[in-house]
C-alpha cells in the first residue's frame, strides 16, 4: 500500500536531482530531467545504462538544506543513512552496514576524487570535508564496486565543486544559527579552455552545540585544479588541510533522555562522565594527491593516481586518552581500452591499487582530561591492495553485459612496545587476511531509449578495520574474521511522461557470512565479534519530476530559473527486511530471526522545490524513520519519527557580474525529540545521542564574476 501510495503521489513529484546538467538554450522543453553520468565504474556511462544500484547527489541537493551538515542531503538517497552521533561525528550506512559502525565510517569505502579517503586501516574521516565544498556525491550500493576492491557495504565517491566553463569568480558567504552556529566560507575559482580549472576554498565553522559538551570548531582549506599539458594529457591536483576539534557528550539512558535530552553523559558512582573527563576528538590532517590521464590513441588510455596523507589525532575518552600519529601513501593505476568485438562496442579496464600506512598509537589513562599512566604503545603497519579487471560488452537487442572481479590482500602488523603490566611489551602480532577474489556479473536491457532494466550478482570480502581488530581496551582480536557476502539485485530506471517523471527502482538480497557486530562495555569501549549470518533484503524507490517548469533558456549557470515559475517535487523510500540468520551470542542466546540492530524497516524522504520570479525559492522537506531495534536481542527500541524542515531565499544577479543568495531555514520545525545515531548494544542502556530540537539558520552568499 505504501509503495502504491508513493507512486500515485509522485506522478509528477521528484526524488533526486541526479547530477543535473544545465540545459543549453537550443534544448527542447522535453529535456527536463537530464540523467546523471556514473563515474564510479570507470566507463562514464549514463545512469540509465549502468547495471547497479547507484545514487547521485549534486550541489543543488546539498544547498536545499543547512550546509553545516551533510546528513539531510545524503539521506535523500534511498538505502543510504548518514547519522551524526555528536556534532560532526558521522556514521554512514548503505543497505544496513551500520551494524559494525558504532562510530566513524566503516565497511563503506570512500574516495575523494580518485584519491582513497578511506585509510589503509579501513576507517574514513568524513568530517574532514566541509559540506559547502562538495559538488557531487556518488554512491555505489552493496558489494558492486569490483573496480574498488574488497567491501560489502558499498563505495562512495566525493568531488568538490568546480567552476562553470569559461568563468571566473570570487565568492564569500556567512551564516549563523541556533546553538551558536557560525559559518564563513571564501572561494576563488577560474575555468579556462576545455576542462582546465583551479579552485581554492576556505571554510570555518563553529558551534556551541545543542547538548552540553558538544561544541565544534573546524577549519578546512581545499585547493583543486586541472590542466591539459597536451591534447592527450590531463593532470589533476588536489590538496586538503583540515583542523577539527569537537566535544563528545556521550550516550544517555532512556530515563536520562526523558529527563533532559540536552545533558551530557553524567557522572555516576560507577565512574565519571564525559564533562568530568573532558571527552573530545581533535585532529589535524593534510592530504595531497594527483591524477594523470594519458590517451595513447582513440582506444587506449591510462589513469594514474598518487597520494600522501599525514594526521595527528588526540582523543580523551571516558577511560583512555589516545594520541595517534599517522603517515600514509599509495596509488592507483588503470589501463582502459575501447574498441569493437564482432562489430559491437567493447570497453575493458584493468589495474590495481595499493595503500600503506604507519601509525604510532599511544594510550594513556585519562584523569580529568589529562593523559597520565601509559597503558600501551603500539606501532601499526598496514598494507592493503588489490588488482581488478572489468569489461562492458554491448550486445544486440539493447543488451549490455558487464563482468568484473578484484583480487584483494590485507595485512596488519602490530608491534606493542609499551611495558604496561596488563599489556606486555615486546611482542608482535601479524594478521594476514588470505587473498580473496570478488567477482561481479550484470546484464542490462534497454527497453526503450529512455527506460532500462538490469540484474546483477556480486560478491564482497570485507576484513576487519584496525579499530575493530584493536579496540581501545588494549586487546587484539586475532580471532576476528572477514565478512563475506553475495548480493543479488534487480532494478529499473528511466524517464516517463515525455521526461517529466524520473523513476529508479531496485530490489536486492544481500547474504552475509561472518557478519561483524559490536557491543560496548561499562566504560563505553566498543568490542567486536563475528555473529554468523544475516539476510538483508529490501526495496528502494526514487521518483522525481516537474509539475511546472520554465523554458530551459531561462535557467542560469547555477541551474536556477531567472524568469518564470517552477514547481519540482521529489520522494525516495526504502523498505528493509533485514534479519539475523544463524547467530548465537557469547552468552549462549540465540538471536536468529531477529531484526538487524540499528536499521529501520522503513525510511522516507520527500519535498518540494518552488522557484518564483524573480529568483525567490522555497524548499519544504520531510523525512521519516520507523522504529528500530537498539540491541541484538531486540528488547529495546528507538521510536520512529517525522522531521519537517524548510529553506527559503532569494537568488539574483545584480549589475550582470554580482550574484547574491540570501537565505534562511528551519529544521525540526515540530521540535520532535529523537536520537540520530544511536549507540548499539550499549552497556547499561546508554543508547541515545539526542539530535537538536527546533533550530534555525540564516545567511548570505555573494559572488563577483568576471
XYZ file of C-alpha atoms in Angstrom:
706
model
C 0.000 0.000 0.000
C 2.777 2.431 0.848
C 4.606 1.785 -2.438
C 1.336 2.247 -4.367
C 0.693 5.487 -2.491
C 4.184 6.792 -3.264
C 3.812 6.004 -6.953
C 0.452 7.748 -7.090
C 1.679 10.814 -5.253
C 4.913 11.041 -7.186
C 3.481 11.068 -10.705
C 4.939 14.457 -11.290
C 6.701 14.580 -7.919
C 10.528 14.292 -7.884
C 13.030 12.337 -5.885
C 16.588 13.256 -6.685
C 18.475 15.871 -8.613
C 20.700 13.337 -10.289
C 23.741 15.420 -11.165
C 21.584 17.679 -13.327
C 23.382 19.468 -16.127
C 22.414 22.942 -17.253
C 20.386 22.590 -20.456
C 21.574 24.532 -23.472
C 19.327 27.182 -24.933
C 18.736 25.030 -28.011
C 17.282 22.120 -25.996
C 13.610 21.363 -26.363
C 11.254 21.673 -23.420
C 11.123 17.868 -23.086
C 14.710 17.885 -21.770
C 13.538 18.486 -18.232
C 15.265 15.714 -16.301
C 18.736 15.124 -17.742
C 20.355 11.934 -16.480
C 23.469 11.510 -14.391
C 26.761 10.166 -15.656
C 28.160 7.421 -13.417
C 31.890 7.930 -12.793
C 32.441 5.113 -10.310
C 32.850 2.188 -12.692
C 35.402 4.000 -14.830
C 33.393 3.962 -18.060
C 31.428 7.216 -17.559
C 28.176 5.697 -18.768
C 24.777 7.345 -18.228
C 22.998 6.213 -15.082
C 20.293 4.680 -17.270
C 22.943 2.369 -18.804
C 24.600 1.311 -15.519
C 23.588 -2.116 -14.213
C 23.922 -1.409 -10.486
C 22.252 0.334 -7.583
C 23.678 3.857 -7.808
C 22.596 7.143 -6.227
C 23.940 10.575 -7.135
C 23.669 13.895 -5.285
C 24.800 17.218 -6.718
C 25.337 20.599 -5.074
C 21.725 21.673 -5.674
C 20.588 18.922 -3.295
C 23.191 19.909 -0.694
C 22.057 23.544 -0.947
C 18.461 22.511 -0.244
C 19.427 22.033 3.413
C 21.560 23.631 6.110
C 25.127 23.300 4.811
C 26.569 22.949 8.307
C 25.938 19.185 7.974
C 25.705 16.613 5.171
C 23.120 14.485 6.970
C 19.858 15.711 5.430
C 21.206 15.831 1.873
C 22.703 12.317 1.933
C 19.528 10.887 3.473
C 17.561 11.816 0.345
C 19.123 8.712 -1.243
C 17.028 5.560 -0.628
C 19.021 2.861 1.161
C 21.633 5.313 2.457
C 21.570 6.681 6.016
C 24.026 9.233 7.371
C 23.866 9.748 11.130
C 25.532 12.286 13.401
C 26.085 10.840 16.873
C 27.800 14.007 18.072
C 28.428 17.199 16.149
C 30.498 16.201 13.047
C 30.817 12.602 14.312
C 29.413 10.894 11.235
C 28.327 7.305 10.761
C 27.047 6.106 7.392
C 25.078 3.023 6.432
C 24.469 1.635 2.945
C 21.860 -1.115 2.971
C 22.403 -1.991 6.608
C 26.148 -1.560 7.154
C 25.559 0.408 10.402
C 25.785 -2.882 12.272
C 29.589 -2.730 12.530
C 29.954 1.072 12.739
C 29.408 2.162 16.353
C 31.355 5.292 15.422
C 33.062 6.517 12.272
C 32.594 5.217 8.749
C 33.374 1.532 8.189
C 32.542 -1.120 5.634
C 31.921 1.680 3.120
C 34.908 2.677 1.011
C 35.215 6.366 0.159
C 37.174 8.238 -2.494
C 37.947 11.958 -2.699
C 38.037 12.396 -6.452
C 40.249 9.392 -7.393
C 42.154 9.513 -4.077
C 41.273 6.932 -1.376
C 39.700 8.855 1.513
C 39.307 5.585 3.375
C 42.570 4.863 5.144
C 44.555 1.664 4.681
C 43.232 0.521 8.085
C 39.620 0.630 6.805
C 38.335 3.753 8.579
C 37.184 7.024 6.992
C 37.156 10.519 8.485
C 34.215 12.041 6.603
C 34.302 15.074 8.906
C 37.496 16.258 7.192
C 35.286 17.760 4.469
C 33.029 20.812 4.636
C 29.611 20.240 3.001
C 29.831 23.516 1.046
C 32.937 22.330 -0.806
C 31.238 19.238 -2.242
C 29.620 19.340 -5.653
C 28.923 15.663 -6.239
C 28.368 12.522 -4.148
C 28.051 9.183 -5.944
C 27.064 6.037 -4.023
C 27.589 2.510 -5.406
C 25.391 0.357 -3.175
C 26.371 -3.042 -1.852
C 29.353 -5.182 -2.933
C 29.076 -3.913 -6.528
C 32.318 -1.953 -6.702
C 34.638 -4.627 -8.112
C 36.919 -1.917 -9.503
C 37.345 -0.687 -5.905
C 38.405 -3.962 -4.329
C 37.109 -5.579 -1.159
C 33.915 -4.449 0.522
C 30.338 -5.471 1.289
C 28.858 -2.096 2.253
C 29.418 -0.052 -0.903
C 31.583 2.689 -2.388
C 31.129 6.472 -2.178
C 32.924 8.959 -4.465
C 33.126 12.604 -3.400
C 34.071 15.503 -5.650
C 34.363 19.194 -4.885
C 32.524 21.847 -6.823
C 34.145 23.225 -9.944
C 33.582 26.494 -11.804
C 31.308 26.773 -14.813
C 33.316 26.525 -18.073
C 34.816 29.853 -19.162
C 34.006 31.709 -15.920
C 35.978 33.200 -13.033
C 34.631 34.379 -9.711
C 35.371 35.246 -6.093
C 32.762 34.275 -3.537
C 32.189 34.870 0.171
C 29.444 33.630 2.465
C 28.409 33.933 6.091
C 25.658 32.210 8.068
C 24.585 31.961 11.690
C 22.002 29.925 13.540
C 20.787 28.259 16.683
C 23.084 26.850 19.363
C 25.891 29.252 18.475
C 26.288 28.202 14.845
C 28.602 30.417 12.785
C 29.968 29.649 9.315
C 32.233 31.574 6.973
C 33.353 30.500 3.507
C 35.573 32.145 0.903
C 36.225 30.820 -2.606
C 38.238 31.873 -5.635
C 37.955 29.940 -8.882
C 38.567 30.174 -12.607
C 37.931 27.960 -15.619
C 39.902 28.172 -18.858
C 39.918 26.277 -22.114
C 38.475 22.783 -22.190
C 38.500 21.172 -18.748
C 41.228 23.411 -17.283
C 40.301 24.997 -13.960
C 41.514 25.839 -10.492
C 39.589 26.400 -7.273
C 40.606 27.364 -3.730
C 38.169 27.330 -0.817
C 38.395 28.085 2.894
C 35.601 27.165 5.317
C 35.283 27.904 9.032
C 32.536 26.515 11.254
C 31.979 26.854 14.972
C 29.094 25.664 17.132
C 28.278 25.679 20.845
C 26.082 22.614 20.369
C 22.571 21.508 21.252
C 23.776 19.322 24.104
C 26.076 20.116 26.980
C 29.699 19.435 25.991
C 29.048 19.261 22.218
C 30.915 22.293 20.831
C 32.688 22.192 17.471
C 35.402 24.120 15.645
C 36.513 23.178 12.134
C 38.823 24.845 9.592
C 39.042 23.401 6.076
C 41.259 24.608 3.241
C 40.981 22.878 -0.142
C 42.710 23.539 -3.460
C 41.770 21.724 -6.677
C 42.998 22.154 -10.212
C 43.101 20.518 -13.598
C 45.330 21.301 -16.568
C 45.843 19.776 -20.008
C 49.555 19.900 -20.951
C 48.640 18.487 -24.353
C 45.623 17.207 -26.266
C 46.333 13.708 -24.929
C 47.060 14.528 -21.272
C 45.145 15.782 -18.268
C 46.689 16.413 -14.827
C 44.519 16.955 -11.738
C 45.896 18.174 -8.403
C 44.075 18.149 -5.060
C 45.228 19.414 -1.665
C 43.238 19.361 1.575
C 44.058 20.501 5.101
C 41.608 20.154 7.993
C 41.905 21.183 11.644
C 38.905 19.923 13.624
C 38.017 19.757 17.310
C 34.671 18.663 18.724
C 33.474 17.569 22.144
C 31.906 14.152 22.812
C 28.776 14.371 25.002
C 28.275 10.576 25.265
C 25.230 8.333 25.281
C 22.206 8.653 27.576
C 19.849 6.106 29.063
C 16.155 6.359 28.266
C 15.458 7.863 31.693
C 18.194 10.496 31.234
C 16.890 11.271 27.743
C 13.362 11.862 29.028
C 14.602 13.952 31.947
C 16.918 16.240 29.962
C 17.959 15.432 26.358
C 20.479 18.299 26.348
C 22.686 16.915 29.117
C 25.969 15.135 28.510
C 26.599 11.699 29.967
C 26.561 12.388 33.727
C 28.984 11.131 36.352
C 27.731 8.185 38.422
C 29.112 6.075 41.288
C 30.376 3.720 38.561
C 32.597 6.383 37.055
C 32.990 9.965 35.834
C 31.009 11.359 32.921
C 32.140 12.983 29.700
C 32.331 16.508 31.142
C 34.485 15.396 34.070
C 36.769 13.506 31.690
C 36.710 16.316 29.084
C 35.997 13.864 26.259
C 36.682 15.268 22.796
C 38.153 14.490 19.376
C 40.813 16.661 17.739
C 42.822 16.103 14.579
C 44.976 17.893 12.049
C 45.150 16.219 8.644
C 46.890 17.078 5.390
C 46.151 15.273 2.117
C 47.864 15.754 -1.237
C 47.092 13.825 -4.413
C 47.484 13.955 -8.181
C 45.810 12.109 -11.055
C 47.307 11.887 -14.552
C 45.328 10.722 -17.579
C 47.045 9.903 -20.855
C 45.401 8.846 -24.124
C 47.729 6.746 -26.267
C 45.112 6.578 -29.019
C 41.379 6.735 -29.514
C 41.126 3.295 -27.936
C 43.839 3.125 -25.243
C 44.341 5.311 -22.165
C 45.788 5.171 -18.659
C 44.821 6.860 -15.409
C 47.357 7.061 -12.571
C 46.780 8.465 -9.082
C 49.367 9.043 -6.340
C 48.674 10.480 -2.894
C 50.087 11.056 0.575
C 48.437 11.868 3.918
C 49.570 12.770 7.420
C 47.411 13.047 10.551
C 47.777 13.863 14.215
C 44.854 12.783 16.440
C 44.161 13.352 20.138
C 41.088 11.798 21.798
C 40.326 11.664 25.528
C 37.595 9.069 26.206
C 35.992 8.046 29.494
C 38.905 5.779 30.470
C 41.733 6.221 27.995
C 43.470 9.209 26.393
C 44.643 8.308 22.886
C 47.309 10.048 20.829
C 47.935 8.848 17.266
C 50.357 9.986 14.579
C 49.707 8.583 11.098
C 51.572 8.583 7.799
C 50.067 7.034 4.686
C 50.654 6.865 0.969
C 49.525 4.931 -2.033
C 48.455 4.935 -5.605
C 46.118 3.584 -8.222
C 46.625 2.817 -11.909
C 44.086 1.769 -14.541
C 44.556 0.841 -18.202
C 41.450 1.276 -20.353
C 40.559 0.106 -23.842
C 37.582 0.942 -26.032
C 37.086 -0.846 -29.322
C 34.866 -3.338 -31.086
C 34.441 -7.111 -30.937
C 32.343 -8.848 -33.590
C 31.013 -5.470 -34.611
C 29.855 -4.449 -31.122
C 31.402 -1.985 -28.668
C 33.723 -3.432 -26.045
C 35.125 -1.465 -23.099
C 37.779 -3.061 -20.889
C 39.781 -1.742 -17.957
C 42.195 -3.282 -15.538
C 44.690 -2.169 -12.946
C 45.449 -2.072 -9.279
C 45.540 -0.016 -6.098
C 47.965 -0.061 -3.155
C 47.922 1.647 0.257
C 50.452 1.542 3.080
C 50.341 3.292 6.437
C 52.296 3.566 9.672
C 50.644 4.586 12.942
C 52.297 5.376 16.260
C 49.403 4.901 18.698
C 49.704 5.579 22.399
C 47.013 5.112 25.046
C 47.192 6.747 28.474
C 44.906 6.629 31.477
C 42.560 9.636 31.298
C 42.223 11.525 34.572
C 40.101 14.638 34.302
C 41.027 15.164 30.651
C 44.785 14.775 31.196
C 46.916 11.856 29.949
C 48.617 10.105 32.891
C 49.841 6.485 33.089
C 50.833 4.906 29.786
C 48.554 1.913 29.104
C 50.148 0.722 25.884
C 52.185 1.988 22.961
C 51.666 0.326 19.570
C 53.379 0.721 16.219
C 50.988 -0.405 13.490
C 51.953 -1.083 9.900
C 49.163 -1.710 7.400
C 49.434 -2.769 3.780
C 46.443 -3.355 1.546
C 45.949 -3.637 -2.168
C 44.017 -5.234 -4.969
C 44.085 -5.909 -8.670
C 40.935 -5.520 -10.727
C 39.519 -6.030 -14.209
C 36.166 -5.177 -15.763
C 34.623 -5.450 -19.215
C 31.429 -3.980 -20.713
C 30.176 -5.540 -23.938
C 27.250 -4.086 -25.884
C 25.262 -6.998 -27.286
C 22.448 -6.901 -29.875
C 18.851 -6.137 -28.868
C 19.890 -3.349 -26.473
C 21.715 -5.672 -24.061
C 24.800 -4.622 -22.077
C 26.853 -7.318 -20.350
C 29.240 -6.348 -17.538
C 31.726 -8.704 -15.881
C 34.425 -7.817 -13.402
C 36.479 -9.081 -10.487
C 39.051 -7.948 -7.940
C 41.786 -9.840 -6.068
C 42.356 -8.428 -2.575
C 45.065 -8.555 0.087
C 45.313 -7.002 3.567
C 47.988 -7.297 6.244
C 48.268 -5.727 9.710
C 51.417 -5.831 11.833
C 51.025 -4.575 15.395
C 54.191 -4.188 17.467
C 53.481 -3.478 21.138
C 56.390 -1.532 22.633
C 54.831 -0.479 25.944
C 55.661 -2.054 29.298
C 52.271 -1.663 30.982
C 51.634 -4.686 33.214
C 48.288 -5.590 31.676
C 49.617 -5.194 28.137
C 53.012 -6.940 27.951
C 55.587 -5.403 25.689
C 57.938 -6.963 23.211
C 55.529 -8.988 21.099
C 54.371 -8.564 17.515
C 51.025 -9.617 16.107
C 50.692 -10.134 12.362
C 47.215 -10.535 10.910
C 47.258 -11.527 7.245
C 43.877 -11.984 5.606
C 44.187 -14.523 2.844
C 43.635 -13.435 -0.765
C 40.062 -13.191 -1.934
C 38.607 -12.871 -5.435
C 35.374 -10.849 -5.615
C 33.564 -11.265 -8.954
C 30.607 -9.303 -10.348
C 28.315 -10.040 -13.318
C 25.464 -7.830 -14.546
C 23.137 -7.664 -17.530
C 21.206 -4.583 -18.624
C 18.399 -4.353 -21.183
C 17.263 -1.078 -22.752
C 13.512 -1.402 -23.163
C 13.285 1.984 -24.880
C 15.608 4.925 -25.419
C 14.512 6.208 -22.002
C 13.944 3.079 -19.859
C 16.212 0.191 -18.892
C 16.117 -2.789 -16.536
C 19.041 -4.737 -15.081
C 20.035 -7.678 -12.914
C 23.346 -8.338 -11.185
C 25.159 -10.784 -8.924
C 28.221 -9.650 -6.983
C 30.342 -10.848 -4.104
C 32.227 -8.962 -1.417
C 35.008 -9.530 1.090
C 35.289 -7.079 3.993
C 38.105 -7.677 6.509
C 38.022 -6.028 9.955
C 39.287 -2.497 10.291
C 42.217 -1.765 12.579
C 39.788 -0.198 15.099
C 37.823 -3.464 15.196
C 40.903 -5.670 15.380
C 42.454 -3.489 18.080
C 39.772 -1.887 20.313
C 40.710 0.769 22.840
C 40.713 -1.629 25.829
C 44.170 -2.766 24.698
C 43.216 -6.233 23.476
C 43.985 -7.556 19.986
C 41.177 -9.650 18.491
C 43.208 -12.159 16.484
C 40.176 -14.413 16.012
C 38.095 -11.775 14.212
C 37.326 -12.903 10.661
C 36.422 -11.031 7.487
C 32.825 -10.689 6.372
C 31.878 -12.354 3.097
C 28.734 -11.593 1.179
C 26.824 -12.194 -2.026
C 24.358 -9.655 -3.406
C 21.531 -10.329 -5.859
C 19.899 -7.254 -7.340
C 17.319 -6.345 -9.990
C 16.039 -2.917 -10.889
C 14.941 -0.444 -13.490
C 15.252 3.257 -14.140
C 14.412 5.871 -16.694
C 12.058 8.700 -17.550
C 8.339 8.697 -18.310
C 5.692 11.184 -19.404
C 7.950 12.812 -22.009
C 10.802 13.026 -19.498
C 8.691 14.789 -16.888
C 8.986 11.895 -14.406
C 12.210 10.129 -13.413
C 11.916 6.667 -11.817
C 14.551 4.482 -10.136
C 13.531 1.176 -8.501
C 15.784 -1.553 -7.046
C 15.187 -4.899 -5.297
C 18.107 -6.605 -3.558
C 19.107 -9.547 -1.391
C 22.465 -9.375 0.396
C 23.539 -12.577 2.146
C 26.394 -12.063 4.629
C 28.529 -14.634 6.429
C 30.781 -13.938 9.438
C 28.860 -10.703 9.990
C 30.734 -8.401 12.385
C 28.676 -6.985 15.261
C 29.606 -4.653 18.120
C 28.821 -4.154 21.781
C 30.138 -1.799 24.471
C 31.373 -2.431 27.992
C 30.755 -0.344 31.113
C 33.432 2.180 30.125
C 31.960 2.641 26.656
C 34.719 0.649 24.922
C 33.447 -0.920 21.690
C 34.206 -4.617 21.243
C 33.606 -6.706 18.113
C 32.817 -10.300 17.199
C 31.611 -12.382 14.256
C 27.932 -13.233 14.634
C 27.141 -15.801 11.957
C 24.921 -14.805 9.026
C 22.473 -12.068 8.079
C 19.807 -11.770 5.376
C 19.460 -8.196 4.142
C 16.587 -7.889 1.658
C 14.892 -4.731 0.582
C 13.377 -2.407 -1.984
C 14.305 1.171 -2.911
C 12.251 3.691 -4.890
C 13.208 7.188 -6.032
C 10.871 9.389 -8.088
C 11.200 12.932 -9.366
C 9.587 15.310 -11.827
C 8.338 18.829 -12.569
C 4.756 19.996 -12.159
C 5.569 23.331 -13.794
C 8.834 24.429 -15.301
C 10.310 27.402 -17.157
C 11.728 27.233 -20.648
C 15.301 25.835 -20.487
C 16.711 29.097 -21.866
C 15.598 30.795 -18.653
C 17.971 28.732 -16.496
C 21.166 30.433 -15.392
C 24.581 28.832 -14.875
C 23.580 27.631 -11.433
C 20.573 25.734 -12.851
C 18.277 28.294 -11.194
C 15.385 29.852 -13.153
C 15.845 33.585 -13.636
C 12.394 34.080 -15.106
C 9.099 32.258 -14.817
C 7.944 29.894 -12.068
C 8.679 26.220 -11.452
C 7.495 23.530 -9.078
C 9.507 20.369 -8.621
C 8.759 17.611 -6.120
C 10.699 14.517 -5.088
C 10.404 11.465 -2.903
C 12.503 8.440 -2.001
C 11.578 5.380 0.045
C 13.425 2.297 1.285
C 11.985 -0.897 2.743
C 14.491 -3.003 4.711
C 13.663 -6.577 5.683
C 16.960 -7.243 7.482
C 17.260 -10.284 9.741
C 19.943 -12.239 11.584
C 20.339 -15.781 10.267
C 22.425 -18.030 12.483
C 23.588 -16.013 15.474
C 24.403 -17.351 18.923
C 25.667 -14.690 21.331
C 28.648 -15.065 23.655
C 26.214 -15.821 26.492
C 24.558 -18.627 24.516
C 21.384 -16.763 23.486
C 20.032 -17.472 20.005
C 19.238 -14.270 18.086
C 18.454 -15.966 14.780
C 15.457 -14.349 13.084
C 15.784 -11.055 14.996
C 15.744 -7.707 13.221
C 19.148 -6.338 12.287
C 20.303 -3.955 15.023
C 20.199 -0.237 14.221
C 18.339 -0.484 10.901
C 14.813 0.872 10.433
C 12.399 -1.194 8.312
C 11.088 1.974 6.615
C 12.722 5.284 5.685
C 11.139 8.062 3.653
C 12.330 11.444 2.405
C 10.305 13.890 0.312
C 9.963 17.557 -0.542
C 9.011 20.306 -2.949
C 11.172 22.863 -4.745
C 9.375 26.103 -5.612
C 11.054 28.792 -7.691
C 9.233 32.071 -8.190
C 10.065 35.078 -10.315
C 12.443 36.892 -9.904
C 14.599 34.351 -8.059
C 12.671 33.524 -4.887
C 12.770 29.878 -3.850
C 11.254 27.641 -1.162
C 12.159 24.023 -0.373
C 9.985 22.327 2.279
C 11.117 18.793 3.199
C 10.045 15.873 5.370
C 11.939 12.773 6.494
C 10.763 9.700 8.354
C 12.416 6.769 10.060
C 10.405 3.947 11.621
C 11.032 2.201 14.935
C 14.342 0.314 15.056
C 15.955 -2.196 17.465
C 18.820 -0.949 19.637
C 20.282 -4.323 20.605
C 20.769 -7.715 19.017
C 18.240 -9.250 21.424
C 15.549 -6.856 20.105
C 14.454 -6.000 23.643
C 14.996 -2.217 23.354
C 13.791 0.026 20.533
C 14.129 3.630 19.423
C 10.847 5.260 18.488
C 10.198 6.292 14.908
C 9.974 9.955 13.991
C 8.920 12.511 11.361
C 11.108 15.591 10.850
C 9.932 18.677 8.961
C 12.140 21.461 7.662
C 12.320 24.167 5.041
C 14.754 26.540 3.402
C 13.791 29.734 1.566
C 15.724 32.505 -0.089
C 16.334 34.852 -2.978
C 18.950 34.320 -5.692
C 19.534 37.071 -8.207
C 22.144 38.615 -10.485
C 22.840 42.319 -9.893
C 24.754 44.559 -12.296
C 25.415 41.487 -14.532
C 28.524 40.428 -12.548
C 27.289 40.329 -8.958
C 25.269 37.294 -7.815
C 23.624 37.170 -4.401
C 21.882 34.422 -2.451
C 20.105 35.460 0.766
C 18.528 32.548 2.610
C 17.140 31.216 5.854
C 15.788 27.945 7.114
C 14.126 25.991 9.902
C 14.961 22.420 10.886
C 12.906 20.078 13.066
C 10.005 22.514 12.918
C 7.771 20.339 15.138
C 10.517 20.174 17.820
C 10.484 16.365 17.691
C 12.590 14.566 20.277
C 14.656 11.863 18.587
C 18.105 10.303 18.524
C 20.113 10.439 15.288
C 22.895 7.895 15.623
C 22.072 5.546 18.478
C 24.805 3.597 20.287
C 24.001 -0.041 19.508
C 24.208 -2.799 22.137
C 25.277 -0.118 24.625
C 26.177 -1.225 28.140
C 23.634 -0.093 30.743
C 21.150 1.014 28.089
C 23.131 4.138 27.088
C 21.795 4.033 23.548
C 20.705 7.591 22.898
C 22.537 10.502 21.265
C 19.787 13.183 21.144
C 19.548 15.268 17.971
C 18.878 19.038 18.065
C 15.385 20.326 18.690
C 13.813 23.108 16.644
C 16.542 25.324 15.196
C 17.081 27.993 12.573
C 19.829 29.359 10.345
C 20.221 32.336 8.019
C 22.956 33.635 5.793
C 24.087 35.273 2.581
C 26.381 34.336 -0.285
C 27.876 36.967 -2.592
C 29.833 36.203 -5.780
C 31.584 38.520 -8.235
C 32.143 37.118 -11.720
C 34.441 38.336 -14.427
